[in-house]
């Protein structure tokens, strides 16, 4: 067991985009209460709208970031480069023992690359996930981040298997479970108090929930049209509510997408409101990664509007089905899910205790390392 050093270890934690915040929140909480660590929260500003960022900080009780880099939007190269340029002086100023990056967004890869080149240890949370589809920007981010990481905390068994196959030493991999699920379990009760159904006029009837933002789905006119046609058919059976990501709003302009009257477009929602809708929905249709995981734990059927997933545990154990992106494949998956509803089980270690296991792994890695460094000085 690693001993306390009485010198807090500076640790930079990077949060950039919406799906990062629910993974970072429980970690910030546990590290802030551990006298051996001095966590420094860096918000890259990849997501900056209130309903993509500030609302999540508020709902999740995240503290104000120590640094806000305001990297903003742009092409992948521009956005990644802005984060890299702006995070380097922070790392030089703070000289942390390690940088902690989560998930697979551009901010994750940018932070990891800069730290690795400065000789700062890189800890990747949600390491090892692979869709094996290099047309996805997130897959590139996952591969590059893992290639420069020193410690790998994985959410599901497939992550460990992928990393071992890529030659990572087993002792650097820890199967800790899923921090996003810790956040869900901590916040579900409060989220269920949300009055979002009333505000959207849903009432207590059955409804489906849609989210979509992947470039492959929304930037490609033909693919987008196929998905919309399938959604129109489904919406004639069940009303659909679609909190629309700014990526689609920016591209098409609100109201410009021809939609059936039973598809209701709403603004992006905060964490509590969205969790409340997910928990109460009859079906979720999504191309998100994290929502595949949340629906699995909530026991809500999920149709993933993609041909692959980097989160196979949601299919093996959970309620997720790959629906593809063509009208006929989506409708086939919809019919299958009605005919053969999947009850699903909770994947191993998605038990709300991932934070404790991540904390233990971080203590072991960083306190042992600091002890060695002090002894060799
Ligand atoms: C990013 C992540 C994706 C994640 C998603 C969650 C990468 C490569 N992608 O995709 O993995 O699932 O976040 O939402 O990192 N915009 C705003 N306001 C904001 C943020 C974005 O208007 O607060 C608009 C801008 O027009 C921007 C576009 O949305 O160009 C896309 O944002 P970006 O961060 O580049 O990628 P996402 O599609 O959000």
mmCIF file of C-alpha atoms and ligand atoms in Angstrom:
data_model
loop_
_atom_site.group_PDB
_atom_site.id
_atom_site.type_symbol
_atom_site.label_atom_id
_atom_site.label_comp_id
_atom_site.label_asym_id
_atom_site.label_seq_id
_atom_site.Cartn_x
_atom_site.Cartn_y
_atom_site.Cartn_z
ATOM 1 C CA UNK A 1 0.000 0.000 0.000
ATOM 2 C CA UNK A 2 1.391 3.419 -1.014
ATOM 3 C CA UNK A 3 2.129 5.703 1.942
ATOM 4 C CA UNK A 4 1.195 9.374 2.313
ATOM 5 C CA UNK A 5 4.044 11.798 1.506
ATOM 6 C CA UNK A 6 2.570 14.896 3.144
ATOM 7 C CA UNK A 7 3.380 16.779 -0.067
ATOM 8 C CA UNK A 8 0.294 17.152 -2.274
ATOM 9 C CA UNK A 9 0.976 15.841 -5.738
ATOM 10 C CA UNK A 10 -0.120 18.277 -8.457
ATOM 11 C CA UNK A 11 -2.319 16.542 -10.988
ATOM 12 C CA UNK A 12 -3.805 18.241 -14.051
ATOM 13 C CA UNK A 13 -7.269 17.005 -15.022
ATOM 14 C CA UNK A 14 -8.507 17.893 -18.494
ATOM 15 C CA UNK A 15 -12.174 18.437 -19.309
ATOM 16 C CA UNK A 16 -13.144 19.723 -22.709
ATOM 17 C CA UNK A 17 -16.440 18.535 -24.055
ATOM 18 C CA UNK A 18 -19.839 17.521 -22.718
ATOM 19 C CA UNK A 19 -19.182 13.773 -22.281
ATOM 20 C CA UNK A 20 -16.039 14.517 -20.239
ATOM 21 C CA UNK A 21 -17.804 16.365 -17.447
ATOM 22 C CA UNK A 22 -19.693 13.427 -15.894
ATOM 23 C CA UNK A 23 -16.468 11.378 -15.816
ATOM 24 C CA UNK A 24 -14.369 14.171 -14.316
ATOM 25 C CA UNK A 25 -16.910 15.176 -11.610
ATOM 26 C CA UNK A 26 -16.588 12.155 -9.292
ATOM 27 C CA UNK A 27 -12.803 12.155 -9.730
ATOM 28 C CA UNK A 28 -12.453 15.836 -8.850
ATOM 29 C CA UNK A 29 -14.578 15.153 -5.811
ATOM 30 C CA UNK A 30 -12.467 12.280 -4.493
ATOM 31 C CA UNK A 31 -9.106 13.873 -5.361
ATOM 32 C CA UNK A 32 -10.037 17.208 -3.768
ATOM 33 C CA UNK A 33 -10.714 15.393 -0.511
ATOM 34 C CA UNK A 34 -7.389 13.505 -0.579
ATOM 35 C CA UNK A 35 -4.635 15.579 1.076
ATOM 36 C CA UNK A 36 -2.005 13.768 -0.996
ATOM 37 C CA UNK A 37 -3.267 15.346 -4.223
ATOM 38 C CA UNK A 38 -3.606 18.876 -5.538
ATOM 39 C CA UNK A 39 -5.970 18.479 -8.523
ATOM 40 C CA UNK A 40 -5.860 21.282 -11.088
ATOM 41 C CA UNK A 41 -8.911 21.361 -13.355
ATOM 42 C CA UNK A 42 -8.313 22.598 -16.907
ATOM 43 C CA UNK A 43 -11.356 23.289 -19.109
ATOM 44 C CA UNK A 44 -10.184 23.499 -22.704
ATOM 45 C CA UNK A 45 -13.346 25.274 -23.912
ATOM 46 C CA UNK A 46 -13.985 22.735 -26.707
ATOM 47 C CA UNK A 47 -17.621 22.981 -25.625
ATOM 48 C CA UNK A 48 -18.524 26.472 -24.473
ATOM 49 C CA UNK A 49 -22.311 27.027 -24.776
ATOM 50 C CA UNK A 50 -24.030 27.133 -21.399
ATOM 51 C CA UNK A 51 -26.177 24.100 -22.219
ATOM 52 C CA UNK A 52 -23.145 22.114 -23.439
ATOM 53 C CA UNK A 53 -20.856 23.046 -20.545
ATOM 54 C CA UNK A 54 -21.877 25.480 -17.742
ATOM 55 C CA UNK A 55 -25.146 23.679 -17.035
ATOM 56 C CA UNK A 56 -23.206 20.420 -16.607
ATOM 57 C CA UNK A 57 -20.740 22.007 -14.180
ATOM 58 C CA UNK A 58 -23.730 23.259 -12.197
ATOM 59 C CA UNK A 59 -25.704 19.981 -12.237
ATOM 60 C CA UNK A 60 -22.659 17.859 -11.423
ATOM 61 C CA UNK A 61 -21.364 20.181 -8.708
ATOM 62 C CA UNK A 62 -18.050 20.611 -10.510
ATOM 63 C CA UNK A 63 -15.870 23.388 -9.126
ATOM 64 C CA UNK A 64 -14.876 26.347 -11.289
ATOM 65 C CA UNK A 65 -11.957 25.295 -13.518
ATOM 66 C CA UNK A 66 -8.521 26.600 -12.489
ATOM 67 C CA UNK A 67 -7.806 27.319 -16.145
ATOM 68 C CA UNK A 68 -10.267 28.004 -18.952
ATOM 69 C CA UNK A 69 -8.443 27.791 -22.279
ATOM 70 C CA UNK A 70 -11.221 28.975 -24.613
ATOM 71 C CA UNK A 71 -9.963 26.805 -27.478
ATOM 72 C CA UNK A 72 -13.441 26.822 -29.087
ATOM 73 C CA UNK A 73 -14.580 25.265 -32.354
ATOM 74 C CA UNK A 74 -12.838 24.777 -35.697
ATOM 75 C CA UNK A 75 -11.625 21.984 -37.929
ATOM 76 C CA UNK A 76 -10.131 19.026 -36.091
ATOM 77 C CA UNK A 77 -6.611 20.286 -36.784
ATOM 78 C CA UNK A 78 -7.456 23.807 -35.649
ATOM 79 C CA UNK A 79 -9.243 22.708 -32.500
ATOM 80 C CA UNK A 80 -6.577 20.168 -31.527
ATOM 81 C CA UNK A 81 -3.794 22.671 -32.235
ATOM 82 C CA UNK A 82 -5.503 25.408 -30.185
ATOM 83 C CA UNK A 83 -5.843 23.092 -27.188
ATOM 84 C CA UNK A 84 -2.199 21.999 -27.564
ATOM 85 C CA UNK A 85 -0.914 25.581 -27.814
ATOM 86 C CA UNK A 86 -2.960 26.748 -24.856
ATOM 87 C CA UNK A 87 -2.353 23.807 -22.515
ATOM 88 C CA UNK A 88 1.439 23.750 -22.892
ATOM 89 C CA UNK A 89 2.048 26.907 -20.783
ATOM 90 C CA UNK A 90 -0.290 25.535 -18.097
ATOM 91 C CA UNK A 91 1.689 22.310 -17.884
ATOM 92 C CA UNK A 92 4.988 24.228 -17.831
ATOM 93 C CA UNK A 93 3.698 26.492 -15.061
ATOM 94 C CA UNK A 94 2.221 23.714 -12.927
ATOM 95 C CA UNK A 95 4.728 20.944 -13.693
ATOM 96 C CA UNK A 96 2.258 18.262 -12.565
ATOM 97 C CA UNK A 97 3.223 14.689 -11.713
ATOM 98 C CA UNK A 98 0.670 13.570 -14.291
ATOM 99 C CA UNK A 99 -2.074 14.674 -16.602
ATOM 100 C CA UNK A 100 -5.369 12.871 -16.430
ATOM 101 C CA UNK A 101 -7.393 12.747 -19.636
ATOM 102 C CA UNK A 102 -10.774 11.110 -20.156
ATOM 103 C CA UNK A 103 -12.555 9.603 -23.133
ATOM 104 C CA UNK A 104 -11.864 10.273 -26.785
ATOM 105 C CA UNK A 105 -12.514 13.898 -27.692
ATOM 106 C CA UNK A 106 -10.027 16.222 -29.379
ATOM 107 C CA UNK A 107 -9.143 17.796 -26.005
ATOM 108 C CA UNK A 108 -8.201 14.352 -24.661
ATOM 109 C CA UNK A 109 -5.689 13.663 -27.412
ATOM 110 C CA UNK A 110 -4.333 17.230 -27.417
ATOM 111 C CA UNK A 111 -3.667 17.223 -23.664
ATOM 112 C CA UNK A 112 -2.069 13.779 -23.777
ATOM 113 C CA UNK A 113 0.283 14.654 -26.653
ATOM 114 C CA UNK A 114 1.557 17.862 -25.074
ATOM 115 C CA UNK A 115 2.104 16.217 -21.687
ATOM 116 C CA UNK A 116 3.911 13.213 -23.163
ATOM 117 C CA UNK A 117 6.359 15.503 -25.010
ATOM 118 C CA UNK A 118 7.044 17.418 -21.791
ATOM 119 C CA UNK A 119 7.859 14.146 -20.015
ATOM 120 C CA UNK A 120 4.706 14.326 -17.871
ATOM 121 C CA UNK A 121 3.005 11.010 -17.144
ATOM 122 C CA UNK A 122 -0.292 10.489 -18.978
ATOM 123 C CA UNK A 123 -3.195 8.689 -17.332
ATOM 124 C CA UNK A 124 -6.044 7.767 -19.663
ATOM 125 C CA UNK A 125 -9.462 7.096 -18.231
ATOM 126 C CA UNK A 126 -11.741 5.037 -20.502
ATOM 127 C CA UNK A 127 -8.652 3.645 -22.211
ATOM 128 C CA UNK A 128 -8.572 0.784 -24.699
ATOM 129 C CA UNK A 129 -12.007 1.201 -26.296
ATOM 130 C CA UNK A 130 -11.868 0.512 -30.030
ATOM 131 C CA UNK A 131 -14.515 0.721 -32.745
ATOM 132 C CA UNK A 132 -11.914 -0.439 -35.313
ATOM 133 C CA UNK A 133 -13.317 2.262 -37.570
ATOM 134 C CA UNK A 134 -10.655 4.826 -38.380
ATOM 135 C CA UNK A 135 -13.120 7.065 -40.201
ATOM 136 C CA UNK A 136 -14.308 8.129 -36.724
ATOM 137 C CA UNK A 137 -12.296 11.048 -35.355
ATOM 138 C CA UNK A 138 -12.772 9.597 -31.864
ATOM 139 C CA UNK A 139 -11.071 6.335 -32.894
ATOM 140 C CA UNK A 140 -7.965 8.270 -33.955
ATOM 141 C CA UNK A 141 -8.084 10.158 -30.657
ATOM 142 C CA UNK A 142 -8.356 6.889 -28.712
ATOM 143 C CA UNK A 143 -5.436 5.237 -30.534
ATOM 144 C CA UNK A 144 -3.143 8.268 -30.298
ATOM 145 C CA UNK A 145 -3.982 8.928 -26.637
ATOM 146 C CA UNK A 146 -3.347 5.317 -25.655
ATOM 147 C CA UNK A 147 -0.079 5.293 -27.605
ATOM 148 C CA UNK A 148 1.380 7.985 -25.298
ATOM 149 C CA UNK A 149 -0.295 6.950 -22.032
ATOM 150 C CA UNK A 150 1.473 5.480 -19.005
ATOM 151 C CA UNK A 151 -1.487 4.284 -16.962
ATOM 152 C CA UNK A 152 -4.670 2.870 -18.467
ATOM 153 C CA UNK A 153 -7.942 2.774 -16.567
ATOM 154 C CA UNK A 154 -10.540 0.765 -18.450
ATOM 155 C CA UNK A 155 -14.314 0.675 -18.215
ATOM 156 C CA UNK A 156 -14.976 -2.736 -19.702
ATOM 157 C CA UNK A 157 -13.162 -5.978 -20.414
ATOM 158 C CA UNK A 158 -12.815 -5.217 -24.147
ATOM 159 C CA UNK A 159 -10.585 -2.257 -23.247
ATOM 160 C CA UNK A 160 -8.165 -4.513 -21.410
ATOM 161 C CA UNK A 161 -8.146 -7.081 -24.214
ATOM 162 C CA UNK A 162 -7.483 -4.402 -26.871
ATOM 163 C CA UNK A 163 -4.615 -2.861 -24.897
ATOM 164 C CA UNK A 164 -2.981 -6.236 -24.230
ATOM 165 C CA UNK A 165 -3.222 -7.021 -27.945
ATOM 166 C CA UNK A 166 -1.504 -3.706 -28.662
ATOM 167 C CA UNK A 167 1.387 -4.719 -26.413
ATOM 168 C CA UNK A 168 0.635 -2.738 -23.254
ATOM 169 C CA UNK A 169 2.075 -4.389 -20.139
ATOM 170 C CA UNK A 170 -0.706 -5.896 -17.988
ATOM 171 C CA UNK A 171 0.468 -4.097 -14.815
ATOM 172 C CA UNK A 172 -0.220 -0.721 -16.457
ATOM 173 C CA UNK A 173 -3.870 -1.612 -17.092
ATOM 174 C CA UNK A 174 -6.516 -1.371 -14.361
ATOM 175 C CA UNK A 175 -10.104 -2.499 -14.897
ATOM 176 C CA UNK A 176 -11.785 0.111 -12.728
ATOM 177 C CA UNK A 177 -15.332 0.257 -14.133
ATOM 178 C CA UNK A 178 -17.219 3.239 -15.430
ATOM 179 C CA UNK A 179 -17.038 6.728 -13.884
ATOM 180 C CA UNK A 180 -19.931 7.920 -16.042
ATOM 181 C CA UNK A 181 -22.089 5.303 -14.342
ATOM 182 C CA UNK A 182 -20.917 6.489 -10.916
ATOM 183 C CA UNK A 183 -22.216 9.951 -11.856
ATOM 184 C CA UNK A 184 -25.474 8.469 -13.098
ATOM 185 C CA UNK A 185 -26.040 6.511 -9.882
ATOM 186 C CA UNK A 186 -25.193 9.508 -7.696
ATOM 187 C CA UNK A 187 -27.490 11.871 -9.554
ATOM 188 C CA UNK A 188 -30.396 9.753 -10.747
ATOM 189 C CA UNK A 189 -32.675 10.399 -7.802
ATOM 190 C CA UNK A 190 -32.312 14.145 -8.133
ATOM 191 C CA UNK A 191 -32.575 13.970 -11.934
ATOM 192 C CA UNK A 192 -35.887 12.144 -11.659
ATOM 193 C CA UNK A 193 -37.300 15.199 -9.855
ATOM 194 C CA UNK A 194 -36.779 17.272 -13.031
ATOM 195 C CA UNK A 195 -39.950 18.795 -14.474
ATOM 196 C CA UNK A 196 -38.597 18.462 -18.031
ATOM 197 C CA UNK A 197 -41.507 16.322 -19.234
ATOM 198 C CA UNK A 198 -43.913 19.038 -18.149
ATOM 199 C CA UNK A 199 -41.799 21.763 -19.744
ATOM 200 C CA UNK A 200 -41.731 19.891 -23.052
ATOM 201 C CA UNK A 201 -45.441 19.033 -22.825
ATOM 202 C CA UNK A 202 -44.714 15.279 -22.911
ATOM 203 C CA UNK A 203 -46.941 14.410 -19.967
ATOM 204 C CA UNK A 204 -46.862 10.782 -18.851
ATOM 205 C CA UNK A 205 -47.320 9.134 -22.255
ATOM 206 C CA UNK A 206 -44.785 6.887 -24.002
ATOM 207 C CA UNK A 207 -42.104 8.671 -25.994
ATOM 208 C CA UNK A 208 -38.778 7.999 -27.686
ATOM 209 C CA UNK A 209 -35.624 10.076 -27.301
ATOM 210 C CA UNK A 210 -33.232 10.895 -30.156
ATOM 211 C CA UNK A 211 -29.687 12.276 -30.119
ATOM 212 C CA UNK A 212 -27.332 12.561 -33.066
ATOM 213 C CA UNK A 213 -24.141 14.460 -33.709
ATOM 214 C CA UNK A 214 -21.574 12.182 -35.397
ATOM 215 C CA UNK A 215 -20.096 13.830 -38.499
ATOM 216 C CA UNK A 216 -20.617 10.603 -40.493
ATOM 217 C CA UNK A 217 -24.355 10.765 -39.767
ATOM 218 C CA UNK A 218 -25.172 14.445 -39.868
ATOM 219 C CA UNK A 219 -22.630 15.913 -42.302
ATOM 220 C CA UNK A 220 -23.459 13.427 -45.048
ATOM 221 C CA UNK A 221 -26.746 14.501 -46.706
ATOM 222 C CA UNK A 222 -27.698 11.043 -47.984
ATOM 223 C CA UNK A 223 -27.024 9.275 -44.703
ATOM 224 C CA UNK A 224 -28.790 11.995 -42.738
ATOM 225 C CA UNK A 225 -31.842 11.753 -45.027
ATOM 226 C CA UNK A 226 -32.003 7.948 -44.584
ATOM 227 C CA UNK A 227 -31.944 8.314 -40.809
ATOM 228 C CA UNK A 228 -34.608 11.038 -40.896
ATOM 229 C CA UNK A 229 -36.873 8.842 -43.016
ATOM 230 C CA UNK A 230 -36.567 6.018 -40.490
ATOM 231 C CA UNK A 231 -37.250 8.409 -37.615
ATOM 232 C CA UNK A 232 -40.352 9.685 -39.413
ATOM 233 C CA UNK A 233 -41.738 6.151 -39.673
ATOM 234 C CA UNK A 234 -40.985 5.443 -36.013
ATOM 235 C CA UNK A 235 -42.552 8.743 -34.970
ATOM 236 C CA UNK A 236 -45.861 7.645 -36.470
ATOM 237 C CA UNK A 237 -45.909 4.983 -33.706
ATOM 238 C CA UNK A 238 -44.428 6.950 -30.837
ATOM 239 C CA UNK A 239 -43.645 10.666 -30.478
ATOM 240 C CA UNK A 240 -39.923 11.415 -30.584
ATOM 241 C CA UNK A 241 -38.107 14.163 -28.677
ATOM 242 C CA UNK A 242 -34.746 15.270 -30.061
ATOM 243 C CA UNK A 243 -32.478 17.588 -28.072
ATOM 244 C CA UNK A 244 -30.493 18.877 -31.005
ATOM 245 C CA UNK A 245 -26.710 19.189 -30.839
ATOM 246 C CA UNK A 246 -25.317 22.551 -32.019
ATOM 247 C CA UNK A 247 -23.434 20.713 -34.783
ATOM 248 C CA UNK A 248 -26.766 20.024 -36.570
ATOM 249 C CA UNK A 249 -28.369 23.313 -35.641
ATOM 250 C CA UNK A 250 -25.350 25.196 -36.984
ATOM 251 C CA UNK A 251 -25.416 23.248 -40.237
ATOM 252 C CA UNK A 252 -29.078 23.355 -41.105
ATOM 253 C CA UNK A 253 -30.581 26.199 -39.109
ATOM 254 C CA UNK A 254 -33.423 25.416 -36.747
ATOM 255 C CA UNK A 255 -36.637 24.542 -38.552
ATOM 256 C CA UNK A 256 -34.883 23.949 -41.868
ATOM 257 C CA UNK A 257 -34.917 20.160 -41.551
ATOM 258 C CA UNK A 258 -38.106 18.638 -42.997
ATOM 259 C CA UNK A 259 -39.486 16.541 -40.165
ATOM 260 C CA UNK A 260 -42.708 14.771 -39.361
ATOM 261 C CA UNK A 261 -44.882 16.633 -36.844
ATOM 262 C CA UNK A 262 -44.324 13.879 -34.299
ATOM 263 C CA UNK A 263 -40.586 14.639 -34.076
ATOM 264 C CA UNK A 264 -40.070 17.432 -31.579
ATOM 265 C CA UNK A 265 -36.776 19.306 -31.770
ATOM 266 C CA UNK A 266 -35.621 20.854 -28.516
ATOM 267 C CA UNK A 267 -32.506 22.693 -27.349
ATOM 268 C CA UNK A 268 -29.609 20.618 -25.927
ATOM 269 C CA UNK A 269 -30.527 19.736 -22.326
ATOM 270 C CA UNK A 270 -28.643 19.825 -19.050
ATOM 271 C CA UNK A 271 -27.510 16.652 -17.284
ATOM 272 C CA UNK A 272 -30.492 16.243 -14.926
ATOM 273 C CA UNK A 273 -33.105 16.999 -17.580
ATOM 274 C CA UNK A 274 -31.556 14.619 -20.087
ATOM 275 C CA UNK A 275 -31.090 11.829 -17.535
ATOM 276 C CA UNK A 276 -34.729 12.227 -16.513
ATOM 277 C CA UNK A 277 -35.901 11.917 -20.125
ATOM 278 C CA UNK A 278 -33.657 8.911 -20.746
ATOM 279 C CA UNK A 279 -34.893 7.092 -17.655
ATOM 280 C CA UNK A 280 -38.524 7.646 -18.637
ATOM 281 C CA UNK A 281 -38.292 7.003 -22.358
ATOM 282 C CA UNK A 282 -39.584 3.872 -24.058
ATOM 283 C CA UNK A 283 -36.642 3.814 -26.482
ATOM 284 C CA UNK A 284 -33.501 5.830 -27.175
ATOM 285 C CA UNK A 285 -32.107 6.267 -30.696
ATOM 286 C CA UNK A 286 -28.597 7.661 -30.638
ATOM 287 C CA UNK A 287 -25.143 7.773 -32.180
ATOM 288 C CA UNK A 288 -23.512 8.771 -28.876
ATOM 289 C CA UNK A 289 -21.059 6.522 -27.035
ATOM 290 C CA UNK A 290 -21.967 7.428 -23.471
ATOM 291 C CA UNK A 291 -25.714 7.131 -24.015
ATOM 292 C CA UNK A 292 -25.266 3.484 -25.016
ATOM 293 C CA UNK A 293 -23.796 2.990 -21.548
ATOM 294 C CA UNK A 294 -26.374 5.023 -19.644
ATOM 295 C CA UNK A 295 -29.345 3.262 -21.287
ATOM 296 C CA UNK A 296 -27.772 -0.098 -20.436
ATOM 297 C CA UNK A 297 -27.721 0.796 -16.750
ATOM 298 C CA UNK A 298 -31.191 2.357 -16.865
ATOM 299 C CA UNK A 299 -32.575 -0.748 -18.610
ATOM 300 C CA UNK A 300 -33.964 1.379 -21.453
ATOM 301 C CA UNK A 301 -33.810 -0.103 -24.988
ATOM 302 C CA UNK A 302 -31.215 1.664 -27.130
ATOM 303 C CA UNK A 303 -30.880 1.632 -30.917
ATOM 304 C CA UNK A 304 -27.420 2.834 -31.879
ATOM 305 C CA UNK A 305 -27.444 4.595 -35.241
ATOM 306 C CA UNK A 306 -24.034 3.288 -36.249
ATOM 307 C CA UNK A 307 -22.516 0.164 -37.793
ATOM 308 C CA UNK A 308 -20.112 -0.444 -34.924
ATOM 309 C CA UNK A 309 -19.530 0.353 -31.293
ATOM 310 C CA UNK A 310 -16.378 0.749 -29.206
ATOM 311 C CA UNK A 311 -18.516 -0.266 -26.202
ATOM 312 C CA UNK A 312 -19.372 -3.946 -26.888
ATOM 313 C CA UNK A 313 -20.353 -4.540 -23.237
ATOM 314 C CA UNK A 314 -23.545 -2.571 -23.925
ATOM 315 C CA UNK A 315 -24.529 -5.206 -26.485
ATOM 316 C CA UNK A 316 -23.140 -8.259 -24.694
ATOM 317 C CA UNK A 317 -24.770 -7.387 -21.361
ATOM 318 C CA UNK A 318 -26.987 -4.395 -21.946
ATOM 319 C CA UNK A 319 -29.979 -3.113 -23.868
ATOM 320 C CA UNK A 320 -28.085 -1.811 -26.886
ATOM 321 C CA UNK A 321 -28.570 -2.907 -30.519
ATOM 322 C CA UNK A 322 -26.631 -1.721 -33.529
ATOM 323 C CA UNK A 323 -29.214 -0.336 -35.946
ATOM 324 C CA UNK A 324 -26.910 0.825 -38.739
ATOM 325 C CA UNK A 325 -27.597 4.055 -40.573
ATOM 326 C CA UNK A 326 -29.887 3.016 -43.416
ATOM 327 C CA UNK A 327 -33.630 3.390 -43.268
ATOM 328 C CA UNK A 328 -34.261 -0.340 -43.617
ATOM 329 C CA UNK A 329 -31.656 -1.417 -41.023
ATOM 330 C CA UNK A 330 -32.979 1.095 -38.485
ATOM 331 C CA UNK A 331 -36.575 -0.012 -39.003
ATOM 332 C CA UNK A 332 -35.526 -3.671 -38.826
ATOM 333 C CA UNK A 333 -33.765 -3.013 -35.484
ATOM 334 C CA UNK A 334 -36.824 -1.097 -34.267
ATOM 335 C CA UNK A 335 -39.105 -4.032 -35.133
ATOM 336 C CA UNK A 336 -36.691 -6.508 -33.519
ATOM 337 C CA UNK A 337 -36.575 -4.499 -30.331
ATOM 338 C CA UNK A 338 -40.376 -4.475 -30.155
ATOM 339 C CA UNK A 339 -40.658 -8.185 -30.923
ATOM 340 C CA UNK A 340 -37.779 -9.278 -28.668
ATOM 341 C CA UNK A 341 -37.223 -6.697 -25.950
ATOM 342 C CA UNK A 342 -33.893 -7.130 -24.237
ATOM 343 C CA UNK A 343 -33.916 -6.854 -20.460
ATOM 344 C CA UNK A 344 -30.181 -6.636 -20.144
ATOM 345 C CA UNK A 345 -27.824 -6.852 -17.191
ATOM 346 C CA UNK A 346 -25.377 -4.433 -15.660
ATOM 347 C CA UNK A 347 -21.857 -4.979 -17.087
ATOM 348 C CA UNK A 348 -19.128 -5.985 -14.620
ATOM 349 C CA UNK A 349 -17.922 -3.180 -12.322
ATOM 350 C CA UNK A 350 -20.551 -0.654 -13.448
ATOM 351 C CA UNK A 351 -21.584 -0.640 -9.830
ATOM 352 C CA UNK A 352 -21.084 2.989 -8.805
ATOM 353 C CA UNK A 353 -17.693 2.236 -7.225
ATOM 354 C CA UNK A 354 -15.434 3.042 -10.179
ATOM 355 C CA UNK A 355 -14.348 6.269 -8.492
ATOM 356 C CA UNK A 356 -12.947 4.328 -5.540
ATOM 357 C CA UNK A 357 -11.079 1.946 -7.827
ATOM 358 C CA UNK A 358 -9.714 4.788 -9.987
ATOM 359 C CA UNK A 359 -8.605 6.607 -6.842
ATOM 360 C CA UNK A 360 -6.828 3.502 -5.553
ATOM 361 C CA UNK A 361 -5.086 2.988 -8.918
ATOM 362 C CA UNK A 362 -4.001 6.645 -9.023
ATOM 363 C CA UNK A 363 -2.646 6.497 -5.469
ATOM 364 C CA UNK A 364 -0.704 3.345 -6.220
ATOM 365 C CA UNK A 365 0.767 4.742 -9.431
ATOM 366 C CA UNK A 366 1.507 8.308 -8.335
ATOM 367 C CA UNK A 367 2.501 7.863 -4.715
ATOM 368 C CA UNK A 368 4.863 4.990 -5.526
ATOM 369 C CA UNK A 369 6.352 7.082 -8.324
ATOM 370 C CA UNK A 370 6.817 10.110 -6.025
ATOM 371 C CA UNK A 371 8.475 7.939 -3.391
ATOM 372 C CA UNK A 372 10.921 6.610 -5.967
ATOM 373 C CA UNK A 373 11.640 10.145 -7.216
ATOM 374 C CA UNK A 374 12.295 11.449 -3.695
ATOM 375 C CA UNK A 375 14.583 8.509 -2.955
ATOM 376 C CA UNK A 376 16.652 9.080 -6.083
ATOM 377 C CA UNK A 377 17.064 12.862 -5.513
HETATM 378 C C1 LIG B 1 -17.468 16.298 -29.663
HETATM 379 C C2 LIG B 1 -16.610 15.049 -29.644
HETATM 380 C C3 LIG B 1 -17.490 13.813 -29.628
HETATM 381 C C4 LIG B 1 -18.485 13.897 -28.492
HETATM 382 C C5 LIG B 1 -19.279 15.166 -28.643
HETATM 383 C C6 LIG B 1 -20.324 15.333 -27.577
HETATM 384 C C7 LIG B 1 -14.446 15.208 -30.818
HETATM 385 C C8 LIG B 1 -13.718 14.759 -32.008
HETATM 386 N N1 LIG B 1 -15.779 14.950 -30.832
HETATM 387 O O1 LIG B 1 -18.160 16.321 -30.907
HETATM 388 O O2 LIG B 1 -16.689 12.677 -29.453
HETATM 389 O O3 LIG B 1 -19.332 12.761 -28.527
HETATM 390 O O4 LIG B 1 -18.368 16.268 -28.583
HETATM 391 O O5 LIG B 1 -21.145 16.429 -27.855
HETATM 392 O O6 LIG B 1 -13.866 15.733 -29.903
HETATM 393 N N2 LIG B 1 -20.723 23.893 -30.930
HETATM 394 C C9 LIG B 1 -21.436 24.907 -30.376
HETATM 395 N N3 LIG B 1 -21.349 25.091 -29.046
HETATM 396 C C10 LIG B 1 -20.584 24.321 -28.250
HETATM 397 C C11 LIG B 1 -19.825 23.286 -28.831
HETATM 398 C C12 LIG B 1 -19.911 23.068 -30.174
HETATM 399 O O7 LIG B 1 -22.164 25.633 -31.050
HETATM 400 O O8 LIG B 1 -20.560 24.541 -27.021
HETATM 401 C C13 LIG B 1 -20.863 23.633 -32.388
HETATM 402 C C14 LIG B 1 -19.846 24.317 -33.235
HETATM 403 O O9 LIG B 1 -20.493 24.692 -34.419
HETATM 404 C C15 LIG B 1 -18.855 23.210 -33.536
HETATM 405 C C16 LIG B 1 -19.749 21.980 -33.571
HETATM 406 O O10 LIG B 1 -20.762 22.247 -32.610
HETATM 407 O O11 LIG B 1 -18.175 23.435 -34.703
HETATM 408 C C17 LIG B 1 -19.064 20.693 -33.234
HETATM 409 O O12 LIG B 1 -18.381 20.771 -31.968
HETATM 410 P P1 LIG B 1 -17.045 19.930 -31.727
HETATM 411 O O13 LIG B 1 -16.559 20.099 -30.342
HETATM 412 O O14 LIG B 1 -16.073 20.207 -32.808
HETATM 413 O O15 LIG B 1 -17.486 18.422 -31.945
HETATM 414 P P2 LIG B 1 -18.790 17.669 -31.448
HETATM 415 O O16 LIG B 1 -19.591 17.312 -32.639
HETATM 416 O O17 LIG B 1 -19.465 18.394 -30.335
#
